[in-house]
PDB file of C-alpha atoms and ligand atoms in Angstrom:
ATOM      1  CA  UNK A   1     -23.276  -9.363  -1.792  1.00 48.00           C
ATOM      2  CA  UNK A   2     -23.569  -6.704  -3.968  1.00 53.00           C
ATOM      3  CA  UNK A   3     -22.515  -2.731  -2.695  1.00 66.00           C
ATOM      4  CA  UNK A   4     -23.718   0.351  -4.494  1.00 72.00           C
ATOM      5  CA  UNK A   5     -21.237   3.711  -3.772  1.00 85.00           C
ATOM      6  CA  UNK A   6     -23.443   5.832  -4.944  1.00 85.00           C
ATOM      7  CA  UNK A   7     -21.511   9.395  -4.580  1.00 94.00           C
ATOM      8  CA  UNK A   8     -20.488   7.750  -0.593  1.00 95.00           C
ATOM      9  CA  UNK A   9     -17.141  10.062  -1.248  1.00 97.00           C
ATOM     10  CA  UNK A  10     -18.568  12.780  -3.443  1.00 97.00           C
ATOM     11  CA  UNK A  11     -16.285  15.892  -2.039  1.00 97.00           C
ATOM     12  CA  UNK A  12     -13.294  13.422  -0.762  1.00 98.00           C
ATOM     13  CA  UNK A  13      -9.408  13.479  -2.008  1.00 98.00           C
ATOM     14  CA  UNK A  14      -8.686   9.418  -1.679  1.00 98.00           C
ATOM     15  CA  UNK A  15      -4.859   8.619  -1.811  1.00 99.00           C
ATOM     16  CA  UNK A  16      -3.897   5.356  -2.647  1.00 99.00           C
ATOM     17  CA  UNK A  17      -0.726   3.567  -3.200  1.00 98.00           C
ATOM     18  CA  UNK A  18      -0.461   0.155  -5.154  1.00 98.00           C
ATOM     19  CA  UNK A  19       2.377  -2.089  -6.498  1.00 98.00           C
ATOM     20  CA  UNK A  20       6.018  -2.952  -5.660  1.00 98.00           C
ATOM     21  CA  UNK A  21       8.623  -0.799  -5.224  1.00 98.00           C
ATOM     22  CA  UNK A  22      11.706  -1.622  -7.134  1.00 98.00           C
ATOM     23  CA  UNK A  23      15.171  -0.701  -5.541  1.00 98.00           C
ATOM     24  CA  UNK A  24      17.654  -0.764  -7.896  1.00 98.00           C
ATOM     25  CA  UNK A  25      21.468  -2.289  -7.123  1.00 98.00           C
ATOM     26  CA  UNK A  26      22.876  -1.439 -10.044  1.00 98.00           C
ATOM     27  CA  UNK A  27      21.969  -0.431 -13.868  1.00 97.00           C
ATOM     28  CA  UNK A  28      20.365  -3.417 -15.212  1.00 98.00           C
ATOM     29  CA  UNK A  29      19.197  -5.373 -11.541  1.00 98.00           C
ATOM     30  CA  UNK A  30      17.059  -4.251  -8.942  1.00 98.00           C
ATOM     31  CA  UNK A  31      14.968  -5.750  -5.408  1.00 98.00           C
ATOM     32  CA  UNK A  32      11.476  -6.440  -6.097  1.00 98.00           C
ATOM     33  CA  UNK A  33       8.465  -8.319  -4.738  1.00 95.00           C
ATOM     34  CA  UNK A  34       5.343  -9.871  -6.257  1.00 90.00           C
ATOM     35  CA  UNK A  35       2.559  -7.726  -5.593  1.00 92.00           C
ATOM     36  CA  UNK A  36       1.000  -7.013  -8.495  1.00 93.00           C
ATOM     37  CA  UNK A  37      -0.863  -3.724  -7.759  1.00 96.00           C
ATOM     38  CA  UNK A  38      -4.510  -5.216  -8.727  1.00 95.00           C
ATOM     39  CA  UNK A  39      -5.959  -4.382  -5.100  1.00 95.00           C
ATOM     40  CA  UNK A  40      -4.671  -1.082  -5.115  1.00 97.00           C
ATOM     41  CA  UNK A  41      -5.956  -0.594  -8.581  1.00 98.00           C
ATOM     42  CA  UNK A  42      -9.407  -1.957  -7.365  1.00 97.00           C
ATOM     43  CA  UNK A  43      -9.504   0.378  -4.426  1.00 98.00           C
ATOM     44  CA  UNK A  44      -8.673   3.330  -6.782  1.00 98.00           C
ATOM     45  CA  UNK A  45     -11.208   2.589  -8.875  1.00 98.00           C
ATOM     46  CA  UNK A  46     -13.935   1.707  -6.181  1.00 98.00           C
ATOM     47  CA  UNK A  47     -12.927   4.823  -4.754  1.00 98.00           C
ATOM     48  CA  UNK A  48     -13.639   7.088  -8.190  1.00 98.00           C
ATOM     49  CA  UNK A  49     -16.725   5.052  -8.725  1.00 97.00           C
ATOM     50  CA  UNK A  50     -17.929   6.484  -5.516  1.00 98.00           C
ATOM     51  CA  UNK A  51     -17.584   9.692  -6.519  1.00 98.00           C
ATOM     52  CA  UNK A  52     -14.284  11.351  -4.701  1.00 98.00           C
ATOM     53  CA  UNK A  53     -11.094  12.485  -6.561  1.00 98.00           C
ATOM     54  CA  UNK A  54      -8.593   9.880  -6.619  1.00 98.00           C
ATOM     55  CA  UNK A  55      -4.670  10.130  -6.770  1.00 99.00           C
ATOM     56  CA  UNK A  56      -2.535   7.270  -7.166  1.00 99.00           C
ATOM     57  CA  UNK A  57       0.991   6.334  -6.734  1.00 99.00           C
ATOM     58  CA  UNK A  58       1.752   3.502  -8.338  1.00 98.00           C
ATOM     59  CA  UNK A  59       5.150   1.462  -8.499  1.00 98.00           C
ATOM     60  CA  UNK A  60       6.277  -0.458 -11.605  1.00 98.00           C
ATOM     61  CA  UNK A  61       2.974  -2.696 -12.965  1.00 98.00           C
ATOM     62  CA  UNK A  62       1.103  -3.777 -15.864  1.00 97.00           C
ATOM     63  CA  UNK A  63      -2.440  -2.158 -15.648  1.00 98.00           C
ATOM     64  CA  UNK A  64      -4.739   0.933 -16.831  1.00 98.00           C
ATOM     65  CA  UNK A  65      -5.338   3.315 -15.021  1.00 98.00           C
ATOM     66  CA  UNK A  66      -9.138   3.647 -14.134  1.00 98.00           C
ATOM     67  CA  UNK A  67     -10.915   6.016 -15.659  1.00 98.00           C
ATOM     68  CA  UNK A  68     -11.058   9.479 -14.142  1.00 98.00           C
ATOM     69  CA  UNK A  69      -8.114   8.849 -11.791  1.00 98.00           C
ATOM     70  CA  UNK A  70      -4.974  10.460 -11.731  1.00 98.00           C
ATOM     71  CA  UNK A  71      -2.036   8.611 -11.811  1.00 98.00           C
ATOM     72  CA  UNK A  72       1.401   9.193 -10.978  1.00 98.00           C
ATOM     73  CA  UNK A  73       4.107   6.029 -11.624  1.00 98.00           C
ATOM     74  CA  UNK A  74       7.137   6.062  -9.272  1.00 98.00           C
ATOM     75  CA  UNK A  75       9.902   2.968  -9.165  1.00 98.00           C
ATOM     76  CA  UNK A  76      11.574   3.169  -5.771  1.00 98.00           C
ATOM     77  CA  UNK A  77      10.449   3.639  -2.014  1.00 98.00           C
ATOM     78  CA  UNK A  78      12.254   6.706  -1.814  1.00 98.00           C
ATOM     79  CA  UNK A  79       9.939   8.112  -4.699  1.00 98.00           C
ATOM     80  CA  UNK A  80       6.795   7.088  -3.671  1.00 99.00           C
ATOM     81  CA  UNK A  81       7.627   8.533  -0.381  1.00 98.00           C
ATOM     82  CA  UNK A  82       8.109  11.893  -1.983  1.00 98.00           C
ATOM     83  CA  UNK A  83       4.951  11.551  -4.223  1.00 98.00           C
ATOM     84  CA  UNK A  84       2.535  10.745  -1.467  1.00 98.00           C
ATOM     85  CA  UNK A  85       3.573  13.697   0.381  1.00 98.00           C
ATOM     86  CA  UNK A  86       3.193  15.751  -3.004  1.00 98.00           C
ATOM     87  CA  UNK A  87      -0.077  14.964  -2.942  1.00 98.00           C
ATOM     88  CA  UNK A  88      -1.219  15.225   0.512  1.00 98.00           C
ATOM     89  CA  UNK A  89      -3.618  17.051   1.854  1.00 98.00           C
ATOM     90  CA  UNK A  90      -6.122  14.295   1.420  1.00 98.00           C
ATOM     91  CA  UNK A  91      -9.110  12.896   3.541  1.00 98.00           C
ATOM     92  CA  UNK A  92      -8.735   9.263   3.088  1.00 98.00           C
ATOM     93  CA  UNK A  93      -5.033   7.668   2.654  1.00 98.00           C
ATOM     94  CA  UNK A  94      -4.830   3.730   1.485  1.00 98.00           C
ATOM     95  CA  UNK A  95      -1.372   2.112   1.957  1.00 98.00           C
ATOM     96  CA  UNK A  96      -1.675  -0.732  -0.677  1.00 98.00           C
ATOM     97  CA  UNK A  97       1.436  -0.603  -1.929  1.00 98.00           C
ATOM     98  CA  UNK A  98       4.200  -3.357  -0.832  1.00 96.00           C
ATOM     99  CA  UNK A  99       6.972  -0.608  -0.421  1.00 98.00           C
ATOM    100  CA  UNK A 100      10.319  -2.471  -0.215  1.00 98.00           C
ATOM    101  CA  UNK A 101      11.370  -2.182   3.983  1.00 98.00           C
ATOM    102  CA  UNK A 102      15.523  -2.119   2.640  1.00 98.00           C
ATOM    103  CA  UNK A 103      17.073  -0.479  -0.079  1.00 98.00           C
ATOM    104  CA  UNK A 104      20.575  -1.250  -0.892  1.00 98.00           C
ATOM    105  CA  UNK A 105      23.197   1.263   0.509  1.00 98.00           C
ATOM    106  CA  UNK A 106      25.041   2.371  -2.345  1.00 97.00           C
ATOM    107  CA  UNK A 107      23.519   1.961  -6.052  1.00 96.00           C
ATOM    108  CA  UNK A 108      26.539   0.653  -8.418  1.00 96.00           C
ATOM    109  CA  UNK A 109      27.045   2.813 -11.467  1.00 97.00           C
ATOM    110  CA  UNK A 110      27.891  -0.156 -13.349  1.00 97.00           C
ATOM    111  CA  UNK A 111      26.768  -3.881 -13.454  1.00 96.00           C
ATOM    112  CA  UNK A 112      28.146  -5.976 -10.525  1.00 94.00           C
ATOM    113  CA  UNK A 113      30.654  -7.988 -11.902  1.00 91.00           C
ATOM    114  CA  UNK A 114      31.748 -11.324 -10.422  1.00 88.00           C
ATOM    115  CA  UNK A 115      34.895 -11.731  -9.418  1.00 83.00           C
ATOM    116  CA  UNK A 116      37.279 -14.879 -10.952  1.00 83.00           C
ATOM    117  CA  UNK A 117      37.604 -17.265  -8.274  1.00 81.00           C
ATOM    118  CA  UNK A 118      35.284 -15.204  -5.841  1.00 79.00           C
ATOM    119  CA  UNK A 119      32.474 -16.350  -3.936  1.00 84.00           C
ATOM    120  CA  UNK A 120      29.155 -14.917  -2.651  1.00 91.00           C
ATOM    121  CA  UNK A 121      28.423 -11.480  -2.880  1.00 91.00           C
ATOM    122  CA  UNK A 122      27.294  -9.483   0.660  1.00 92.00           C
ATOM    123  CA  UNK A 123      24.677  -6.985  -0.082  1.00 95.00           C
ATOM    124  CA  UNK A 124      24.329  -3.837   2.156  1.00 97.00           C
ATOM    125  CA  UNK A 125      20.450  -2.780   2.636  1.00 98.00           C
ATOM    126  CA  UNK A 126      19.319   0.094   4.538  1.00 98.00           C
ATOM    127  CA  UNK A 127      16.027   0.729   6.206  1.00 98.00           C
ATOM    128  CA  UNK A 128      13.395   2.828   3.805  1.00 98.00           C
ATOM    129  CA  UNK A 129      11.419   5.908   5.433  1.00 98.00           C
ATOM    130  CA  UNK A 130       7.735   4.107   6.003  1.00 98.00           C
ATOM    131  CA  UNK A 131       5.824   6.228   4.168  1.00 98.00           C
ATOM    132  CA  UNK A 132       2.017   4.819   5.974  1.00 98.00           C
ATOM    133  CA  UNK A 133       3.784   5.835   9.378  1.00 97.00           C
ATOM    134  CA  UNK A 134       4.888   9.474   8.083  1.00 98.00           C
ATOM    135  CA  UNK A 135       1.290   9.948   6.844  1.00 98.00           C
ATOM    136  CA  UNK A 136      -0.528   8.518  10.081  1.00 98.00           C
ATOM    137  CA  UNK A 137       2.393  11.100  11.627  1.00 98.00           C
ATOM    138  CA  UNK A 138       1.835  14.073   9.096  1.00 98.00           C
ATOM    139  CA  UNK A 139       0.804  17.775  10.499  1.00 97.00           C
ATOM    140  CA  UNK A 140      -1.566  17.098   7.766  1.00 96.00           C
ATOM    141  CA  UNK A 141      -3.328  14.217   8.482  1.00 98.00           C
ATOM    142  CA  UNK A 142      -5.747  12.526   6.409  1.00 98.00           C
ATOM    143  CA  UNK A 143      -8.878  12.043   8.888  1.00 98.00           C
ATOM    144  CA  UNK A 144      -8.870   8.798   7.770  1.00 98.00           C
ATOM    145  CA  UNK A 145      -5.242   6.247   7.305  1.00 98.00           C
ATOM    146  CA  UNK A 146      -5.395   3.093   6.205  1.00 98.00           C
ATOM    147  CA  UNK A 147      -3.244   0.268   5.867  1.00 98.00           C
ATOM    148  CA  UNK A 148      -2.361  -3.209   4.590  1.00 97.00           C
ATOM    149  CA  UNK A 149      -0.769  -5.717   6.435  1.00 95.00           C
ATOM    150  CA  UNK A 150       0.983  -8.857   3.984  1.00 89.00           C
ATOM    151  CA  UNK A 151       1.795 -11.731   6.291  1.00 90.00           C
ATOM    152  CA  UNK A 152       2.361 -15.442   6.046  1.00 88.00           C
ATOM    153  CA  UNK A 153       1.465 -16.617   9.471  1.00 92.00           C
ATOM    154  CA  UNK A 154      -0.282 -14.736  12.878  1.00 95.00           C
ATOM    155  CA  UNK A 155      -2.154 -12.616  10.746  1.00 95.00           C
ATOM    156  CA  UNK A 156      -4.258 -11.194  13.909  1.00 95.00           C
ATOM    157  CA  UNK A 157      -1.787 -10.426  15.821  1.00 96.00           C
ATOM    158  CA  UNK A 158       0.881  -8.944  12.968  1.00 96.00           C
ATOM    159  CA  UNK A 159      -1.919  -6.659  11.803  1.00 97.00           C
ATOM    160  CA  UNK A 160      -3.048  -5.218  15.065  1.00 97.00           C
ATOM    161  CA  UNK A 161       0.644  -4.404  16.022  1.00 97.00           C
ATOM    162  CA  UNK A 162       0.606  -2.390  12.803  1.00 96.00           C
ATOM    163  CA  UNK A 163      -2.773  -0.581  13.807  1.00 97.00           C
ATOM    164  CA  UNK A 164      -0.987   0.339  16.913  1.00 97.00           C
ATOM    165  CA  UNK A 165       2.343   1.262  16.282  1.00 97.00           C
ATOM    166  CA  UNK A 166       1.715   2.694  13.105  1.00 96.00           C
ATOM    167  CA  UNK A 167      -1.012   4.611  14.298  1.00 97.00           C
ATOM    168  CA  UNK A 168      -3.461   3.669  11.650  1.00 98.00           C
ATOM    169  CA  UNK A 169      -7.076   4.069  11.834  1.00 98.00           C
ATOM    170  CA  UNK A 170      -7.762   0.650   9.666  1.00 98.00           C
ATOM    171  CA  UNK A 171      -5.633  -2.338   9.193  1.00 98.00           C
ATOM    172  CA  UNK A 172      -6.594  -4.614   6.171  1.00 97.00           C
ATOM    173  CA  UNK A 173      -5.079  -8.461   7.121  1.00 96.00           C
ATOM    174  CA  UNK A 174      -4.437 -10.376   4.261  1.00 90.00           C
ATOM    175  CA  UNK A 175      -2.298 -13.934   4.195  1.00 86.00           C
ATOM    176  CA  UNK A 176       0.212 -13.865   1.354  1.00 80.00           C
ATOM    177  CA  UNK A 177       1.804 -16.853  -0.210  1.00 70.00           C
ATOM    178  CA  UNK A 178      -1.028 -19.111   0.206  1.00 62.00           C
ATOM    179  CA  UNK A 179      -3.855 -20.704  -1.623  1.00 55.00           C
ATOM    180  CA  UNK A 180      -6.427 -18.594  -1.136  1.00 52.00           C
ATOM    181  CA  UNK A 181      -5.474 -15.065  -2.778  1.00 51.00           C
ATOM    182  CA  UNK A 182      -2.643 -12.729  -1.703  1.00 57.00           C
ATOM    183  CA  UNK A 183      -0.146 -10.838  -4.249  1.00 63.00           C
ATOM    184  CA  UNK A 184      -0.368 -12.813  -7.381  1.00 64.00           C
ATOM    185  CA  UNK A 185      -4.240 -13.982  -7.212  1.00 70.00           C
ATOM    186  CA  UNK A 186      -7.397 -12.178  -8.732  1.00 72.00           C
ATOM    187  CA  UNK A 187      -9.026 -13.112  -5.470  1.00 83.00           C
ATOM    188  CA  UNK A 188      -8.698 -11.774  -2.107  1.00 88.00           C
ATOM    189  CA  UNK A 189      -9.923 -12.221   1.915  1.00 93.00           C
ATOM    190  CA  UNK A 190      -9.235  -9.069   3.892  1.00 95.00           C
ATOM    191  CA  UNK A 191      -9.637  -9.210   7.477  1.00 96.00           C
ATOM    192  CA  UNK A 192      -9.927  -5.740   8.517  1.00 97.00           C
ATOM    193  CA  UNK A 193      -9.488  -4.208  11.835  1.00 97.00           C
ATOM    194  CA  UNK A 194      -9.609  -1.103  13.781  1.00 97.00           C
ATOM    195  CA  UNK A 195      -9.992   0.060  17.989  1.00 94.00           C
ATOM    196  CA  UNK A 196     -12.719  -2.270  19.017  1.00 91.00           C
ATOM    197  CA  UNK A 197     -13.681  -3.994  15.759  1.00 94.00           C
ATOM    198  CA  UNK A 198     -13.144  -6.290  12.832  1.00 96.00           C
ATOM    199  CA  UNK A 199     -14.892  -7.165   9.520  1.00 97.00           C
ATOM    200  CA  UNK A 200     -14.257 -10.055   6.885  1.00 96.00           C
ATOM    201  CA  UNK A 201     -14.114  -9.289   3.092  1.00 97.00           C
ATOM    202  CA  UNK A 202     -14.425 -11.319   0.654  1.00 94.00           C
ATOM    203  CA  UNK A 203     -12.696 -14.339  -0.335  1.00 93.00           C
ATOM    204  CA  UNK A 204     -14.065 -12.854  -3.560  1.00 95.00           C
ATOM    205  CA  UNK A 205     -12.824 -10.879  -6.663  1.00 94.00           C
ATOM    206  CA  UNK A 206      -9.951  -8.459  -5.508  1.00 91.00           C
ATOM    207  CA  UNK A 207     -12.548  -5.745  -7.227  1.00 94.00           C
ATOM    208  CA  UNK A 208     -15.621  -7.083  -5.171  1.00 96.00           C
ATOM    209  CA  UNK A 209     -13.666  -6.816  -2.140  1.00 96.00           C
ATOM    210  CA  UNK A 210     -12.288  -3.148  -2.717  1.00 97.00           C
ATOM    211  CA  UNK A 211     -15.801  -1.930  -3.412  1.00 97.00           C
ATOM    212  CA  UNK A 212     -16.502  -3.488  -0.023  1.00 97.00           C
ATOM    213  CA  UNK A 213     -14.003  -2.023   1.573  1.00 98.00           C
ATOM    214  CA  UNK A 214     -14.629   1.373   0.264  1.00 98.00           C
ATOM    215  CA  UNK A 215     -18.124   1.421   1.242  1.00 97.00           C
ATOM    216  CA  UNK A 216     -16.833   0.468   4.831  1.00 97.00           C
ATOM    217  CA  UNK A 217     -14.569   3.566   4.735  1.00 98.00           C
ATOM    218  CA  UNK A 218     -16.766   5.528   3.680  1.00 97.00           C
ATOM    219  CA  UNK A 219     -18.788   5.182   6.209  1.00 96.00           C
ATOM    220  CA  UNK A 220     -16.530   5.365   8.821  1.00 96.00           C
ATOM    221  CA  UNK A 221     -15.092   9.379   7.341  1.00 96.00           C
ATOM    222  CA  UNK A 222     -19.336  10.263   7.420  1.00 94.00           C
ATOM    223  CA  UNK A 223     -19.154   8.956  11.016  1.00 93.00           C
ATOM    224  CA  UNK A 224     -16.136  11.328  12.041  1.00 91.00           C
ATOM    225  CA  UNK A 225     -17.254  14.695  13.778  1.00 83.00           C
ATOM    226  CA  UNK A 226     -16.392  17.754  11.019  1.00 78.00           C
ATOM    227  CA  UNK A 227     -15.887  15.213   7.901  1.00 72.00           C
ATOM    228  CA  UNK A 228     -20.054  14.746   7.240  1.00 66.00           C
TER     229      UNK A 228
HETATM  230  N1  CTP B 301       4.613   0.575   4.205  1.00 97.93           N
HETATM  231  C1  CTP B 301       4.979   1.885   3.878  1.00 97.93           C
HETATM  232  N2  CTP B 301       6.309   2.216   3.770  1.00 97.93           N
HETATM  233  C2  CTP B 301       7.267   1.291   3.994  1.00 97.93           C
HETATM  234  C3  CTP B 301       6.905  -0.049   4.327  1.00 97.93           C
HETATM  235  C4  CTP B 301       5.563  -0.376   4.424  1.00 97.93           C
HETATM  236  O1  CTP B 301       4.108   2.738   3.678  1.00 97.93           O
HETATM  237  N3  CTP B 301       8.540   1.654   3.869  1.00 97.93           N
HETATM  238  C5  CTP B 301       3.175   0.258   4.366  1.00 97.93           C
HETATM  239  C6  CTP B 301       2.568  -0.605   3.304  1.00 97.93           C
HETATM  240  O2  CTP B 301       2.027   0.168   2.239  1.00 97.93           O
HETATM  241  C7  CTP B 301       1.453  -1.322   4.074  1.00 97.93           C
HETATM  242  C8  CTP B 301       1.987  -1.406   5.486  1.00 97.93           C
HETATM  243  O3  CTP B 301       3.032  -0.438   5.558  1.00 97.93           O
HETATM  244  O4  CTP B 301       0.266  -0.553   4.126  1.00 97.93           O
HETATM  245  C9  CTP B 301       2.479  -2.760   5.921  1.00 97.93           C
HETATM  246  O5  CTP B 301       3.607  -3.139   5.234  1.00 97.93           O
HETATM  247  P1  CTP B 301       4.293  -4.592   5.453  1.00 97.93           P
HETATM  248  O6  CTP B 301       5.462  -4.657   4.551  1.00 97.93           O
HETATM  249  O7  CTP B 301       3.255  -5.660   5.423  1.00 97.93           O
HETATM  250  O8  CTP B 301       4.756  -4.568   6.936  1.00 97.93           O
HETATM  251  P2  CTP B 301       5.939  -3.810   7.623  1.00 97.93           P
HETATM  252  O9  CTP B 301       5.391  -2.569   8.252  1.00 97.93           O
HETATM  253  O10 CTP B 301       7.023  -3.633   6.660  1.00 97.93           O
HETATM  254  O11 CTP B 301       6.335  -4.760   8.822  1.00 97.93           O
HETATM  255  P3  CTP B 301       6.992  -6.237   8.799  1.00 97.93           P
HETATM  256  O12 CTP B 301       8.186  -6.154   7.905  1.00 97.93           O
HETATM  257  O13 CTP B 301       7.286  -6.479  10.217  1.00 97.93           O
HETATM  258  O14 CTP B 301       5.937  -7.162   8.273  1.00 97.93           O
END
């Protein structure tokens, strides 16, 4: 299927997040994951081609930055937190990023040694603010939040919990760590949800998909009262 965008978000501020988040333990090691940022990227770009202004937050990845977006590169949770809210007010906020859930406690200010004759090594981790809830909570509200839900089993059920208790307006489902697409893969199946419905993207090129996705959302903001 082919979508054109047209100018579907001509007048819009679209914030999107994409990437890892890297928390670091000490100088020289940090906690990571494997998302590589491509869907985010996609959605960014889907979003510009359809004509709306287009910030991004990006954690630490290997990719341009499509044309006529701007981009702002942040490393931990704690940043990305802080440069979402930066740049809110917007009308439509996408939650692509896979922001890191723990943090370590303390950061060492020098490399972790190990000890002679010592054994394992007990890591403290501390809960990160979730940045998708404090948007979907924000006094300034985009009219439209939207998140991503990474799972490896019970997708249906995993996502709509998020919808609910993170107060989202859209969940995209995807299954991670399989076959067919997730983090690492060019290719992607969203199942995407909201209050009484559900659509399947894809499996397709993670750029076919966001340009689905965006023409979905797009329709759905012209469809709110006051956001026409
Ligand atoms: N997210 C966020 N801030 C966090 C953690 C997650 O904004 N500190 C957002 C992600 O960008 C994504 C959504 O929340 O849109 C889902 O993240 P995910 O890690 O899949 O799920 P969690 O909410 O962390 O729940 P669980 O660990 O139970 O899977």
């Amino acid at each position: 299927m082919s979508t054109s965008l047209g100018s579907a978000l001509a007048g819009r501020h679209v914030l999107v997040t994409a990437g890892p988040t890297y928390e670091d333990l000490d100088p020289v090691r940090f906690l990571g994951n494997r998302s590589s940022g491509r869907m985010g990227f996609a959605l960014a770009a889907a979003a510009r081609a359809a004509g709306a202004r287009v910030t991004l937050v990006a954690g630490p990845v290997v990719l341009p930055t499509p044309a006529g977006v701007e981009r702002h590169d942040v490393r931990s949770a704690a940043r990305m937190h802080r440069a979402v809210m930066d740049a809110l007010p917007a009308d439509l906020y996408i939650g692509a990023a896979a922001v890191a859930d723990f943090t370590p406690a303390t950061v060492a200010g020098h490399k972790i040694k190990k000890r002679p004759g010592g054994d394992g090594l007990v890591l403290e981790l501390v809960r990160t603010r979730d940045i998708l809830a404090d948007v979907a909570a924000h006094p300034r509200r985009p009219a439209l939040v939207v998140g991503f839900a990474a799972e490896t089993r019970e997708l249906q059920a995993n996502a709509l919990a998020k919808l609910r208790d993170k107060r989202l307006d859209l969940v995209c489902g995807n299954l991670v760590g399989g076959a067919d697409g997730g983090f690492e893969s060019a290719d992607n199946t969203l199942e995407v949800y909201w209050a009484g419905g559900h659509r399947r993207l894809g499996p397709a090129p993670k750029t076919t998909v966001a340009t689905e996705l965006v023409a979905l959302l797009a329709a759905r903001l012209a469809a709110i009262p006051g956001h026409d």
